Amino acid sequence: ARSYDAAAAQERWQKFWESDRTFVARDDGSAERKYVLDMFPYPSGDLHMGHAEAFVMGDIAARYWLLRGYDVMHPIGWDSFGLPAENAAIARNAHPAEWTYANIETQAASFKRYGLSFDWTRRLHTSDPEYYRWTQWLFTQFHQRGLAYRKASYVNWCPADQTVLANEQVVAGACERCGAAVTKRQLTQWYFKITDYAQRLLDDMAPLEGHWPDRVLAMQRNWIGRSEGAYVDFAVEGRDEPLTVFTTRPDTLYGATFFVVAPDAPLAAELVTEEYRADFEAYLEQTKAATEIERQSTDRPKSGVFTGAYAVNPVNGTKLPIWAADYVLADYGTGAIMAVPAHDQRDLDFARAFGLDVRQVIDTGEDDPAASGIATAGDGRYVNSELLDGLTDKASGVAAMNAKLEADGTGRAAVTFRLRDWLLSRQRFWGCPIPIIHCPACGEVPVPEADLPVRLPDLRGADLAPKGTSPLASEAARAWREVACPTCGGPAERDTDTMDTFVDSSWYYFRYCSPNDDAAAFDVAATRRWAPVDQYVGGVEHAILHLLYSRFFTKVLFDAGLIEFTEPFTRLMNQGQVINGGKAMSKSLGNGVDLGQQIDIHGVDTIRTAIVFAGPPEDDIDWAAMSPSSTGKFLQRAYRLAADVASEPGVDAASGDAAVRRQTHRSIAEITEAVESQRYNVVVARIMELVNATRKAIDTGCGPADPAVREAAEFVAQALSLVAPYLAEEMWELLGQEPSVARSTWPDADPALLVQESVTMVVQVQGKVRAKLDVAPDISDADAEAAALADAGVQRALDGRSVAKVIVRAPKMVSIVPGA
Ligand code: ANZ
Ligand code: ZN
């Protein structure tokens, strides 16, 4: 056949790979293992172009390691609990399970069609009881270790989805999923104690440096937000207990002129005197409407109310009026601050708005902040600060103050983190039930392991629409909810919340190592063989949440002695997005592009190759600016090479055309390097060069029967198998090889064929060519100049004149300008 029939090939090879078990991990110790993982999808609708880009990148890595002889595990599954399924089900009046599993089947078929080298025997769905049984088991392990606990607090509340959100799920004050403005509610909720791991989450990033994108590491670091400083205790008039604040600048303590508490911290209501209570209550209501982002914004006008109470500065006994103001957050530090307006801009703005004192304690040489309205934060000479006066740098100032506070018993050096505990309970139906039974006599009782899973009740036909409490707390679920206490046998009730889906996805990469294990969450020996993941691929939208939670889970499991490493993902790639006409594809814009449709038009190989060729994997691709048909033409050209090769398989290429062989081996070396450094667009570019050179050799050079041509065409098929797997299989077959190319062995470049012998260097005198010299391709400028001047023809042309100027473009050209 002279041209390639994509549709027929797709069907044929999908069947072949499945029956041949080409991509099933052997796990038999016959080769070193590689674990390649794509972030698993939500089953919302069919695949779109974003999936096409995301999944092709991991597929290249997986297919390459297979050709390199590794035992590769490249699994797939679905993150199938969660709000999208539930909202879709409510809208369609269907059960979330029906919608979810129907979508999974659709996506699975599309993944197969798209030619991904998944090991389908390891498939999992987080909404299967066989999976979530272990999510529940892990929860009980965290509970036992004191890492899962309940507390009442103000939480982020999405009024549209009627559920709480983790801080990580609030983006610029809005619900990450639906965009509604997030408000606050006081509720008792479950938390994971991720803050216990803050320092380790930071420290363990060191080995990821250079293997994870820099911006992801920076975002993680920023989210964890480590601060060094001190706790300082302030006495409060008429109160026994001191107020403690966290400050990064204990050295500015003499400059504290007032004190601020977060209005929504319990402390504020406690401190406020009767005289000021009404004002305070009104202000508290106003605060609840503001988002955290608004509250932290520096250019928002400062607001606040006086509480009537006073704190006493421990170093000099000054009375500081205590204000309630929303720029101080309730759940950071202690929810209260000492305000130093001269050296903190937010405090200065507040002081100016309410006529409070400003006292400079560091003279930086800039204008006095009291006059300029600009706080100074840099180093300078300490003034008005007794023991610090005369010191000139922050480090000594902080050290001296911390020593004094510790000696006086009024403070101590400390480190704090911005990271807060992970709020994991949700008042929604379609999630993993929290395996706790509340007993009036025994309290919180974990469901015993033998009774897991706690299955979601069916609730078919019941109203699942969000109401602020979980559907599992409704009348329809009464029979499910009411149980005997596992400890005392008395009447008790199940917890009615479900878990955040990020819990489900925090450990799925371990489950893939032994997906059908019904005795454990994962087989310890299997995780030892496969994990950590060698290459993880996914979108940068998961830079914080999913990766931080997975890192946390891994550390807890390490502490529990279940695994032997502390980081789950050795190497991470963030693929770019596919956009359309400069805009992100989205349902609301209606500009999404369906993958299936594109495959119908262009075929899988063309789509995959066009995406990979469009640019570096991490860059965005504008689908509107692409021309897949030119990529299709290139693939047909590649295919025709195989059709034209006239020598037999197995012939020794060594006797073939030397120039063709040098080109092939240079391509092998360059493509190998490009795959390993994940410059996949360069891989395609180099394959194109090799295809063109080989076509030239067939048509106008050594001809199709030369064994060097076969060698070139075979490598084209192997290299193309990474991006255009169906076409590559067809080429491999045309070349008379045993199926499948995916099982073939990636060649090594022959070093002897990589040295370029010589290139031609042109020498001009006064613009006229006077000599053509054979020189080494890496000749230096000086050697090129010397060789040019030594040439007899050049000397003749100079005819005794001096040399005024020499322009050297090694190894191509030397141009000589003679003098008078
Ligand atoms: C006095 C001071 C003087 C401060 C100064 C800064 C500069 P990071 O680095 O982010 O940890 N702060 C503490 N708790 C707060 C809260 N709940 N809401 C808002 N602000 C809070 O910042 C720590 C600094 O942020 C602390 O140090 C405190 O202000 C403020 F010249 O104390 B500082
Ligand atoms: Zn009990």
Coordinates of N, CA and C in Angstrom, one line a residue, residues 15 17 62 64 95 103 123 140 251 303 360 412 419 422 544 579 582 590 593 605 688 744 809:
K15 N -6.7 -3.9 18.9 CA -7.0 -5.3 19.2 C -5.8 -6.1 19.4
W17 N -2.8 -5.0 20.5 CA -2.1 -4.7 21.7 C -2.8 -5.3 22.9
A62 N 6.4 6.5 28.6 CA 6.1 5.0 28.8 C 6.6 4.2 27.6
Y64 N 8.8 4.9 25.4 CA 10.2 5.0 25.2 C 10.9 4.0 26.2
H95 N -29.0 9.0 39.0 CA -28.1 8.7 40.1 C -26.7 9.0 39.8
N103 N -19.9 7.7 31.9 CA -18.8 8.5 31.4 C -17.5 7.8 31.4
R123 N -6.6 -1.0 36.1 CA -7.7 0.1 36.2 C -8.4 0.1 37.6
T140 N -9.0 5.8 59.1 CA -8.9 5.3 60.5 C -7.5 5.2 61.0
D251 N 12.1 42.7 67.1 CA 13.1 43.8 67.2 C 12.4 45.2 67.2
S303 N -10.4 49.3 57.8 CA -11.6 49.5 58.7 C -11.4 48.8 60.0
Q360 N 8.9 55.7 65.4 CA 10.0 55.1 64.7 C 11.0 54.5 65.6
R412 N 9.2 34.1 73.3 CA 10.2 33.1 72.9 C 10.3 33.1 71.4
L419 N 0.6 27.4 56.2 CA -0.2 26.2 56.0 C -1.2 26.0 57.1
W422 N -6.0 20.6 56.9 CA -6.8 20.2 55.7 C -8.2 19.9 56.1
I544 N -0.5 22.8 43.8 CA -0.6 22.9 45.2 C -1.4 21.8 45.8
I579 N -5.5 25.6 24.0 CA -6.5 26.7 24.0 C -7.1 26.8 22.6
G582 N -6.7 31.6 21.3 CA -6.2 32.5 22.4 C -6.9 32.4 23.7
G590 N -18.1 27.8 25.3 CA -18.6 26.9 24.2 C -17.6 26.7 23.2
V593 N -13.0 21.8 22.2 CA -12.9 20.9 21.0 C -12.9 19.5 21.4
D605 N -2.9 9.3 14.8 CA -1.5 9.6 14.7 C -1.2 11.1 14.4
M688 N 11.5 14.2 11.2 CA 11.2 14.8 9.9 C 12.5 14.9 9.1
S744 N 10.0 -3.7 20.2 CA 11.3 -3.8 19.6 C 12.3 -3.2 20.5
R809 N 34.3 32.7 9.6 CA 33.1 32.0 9.9 C 33.3 30.5 9.9

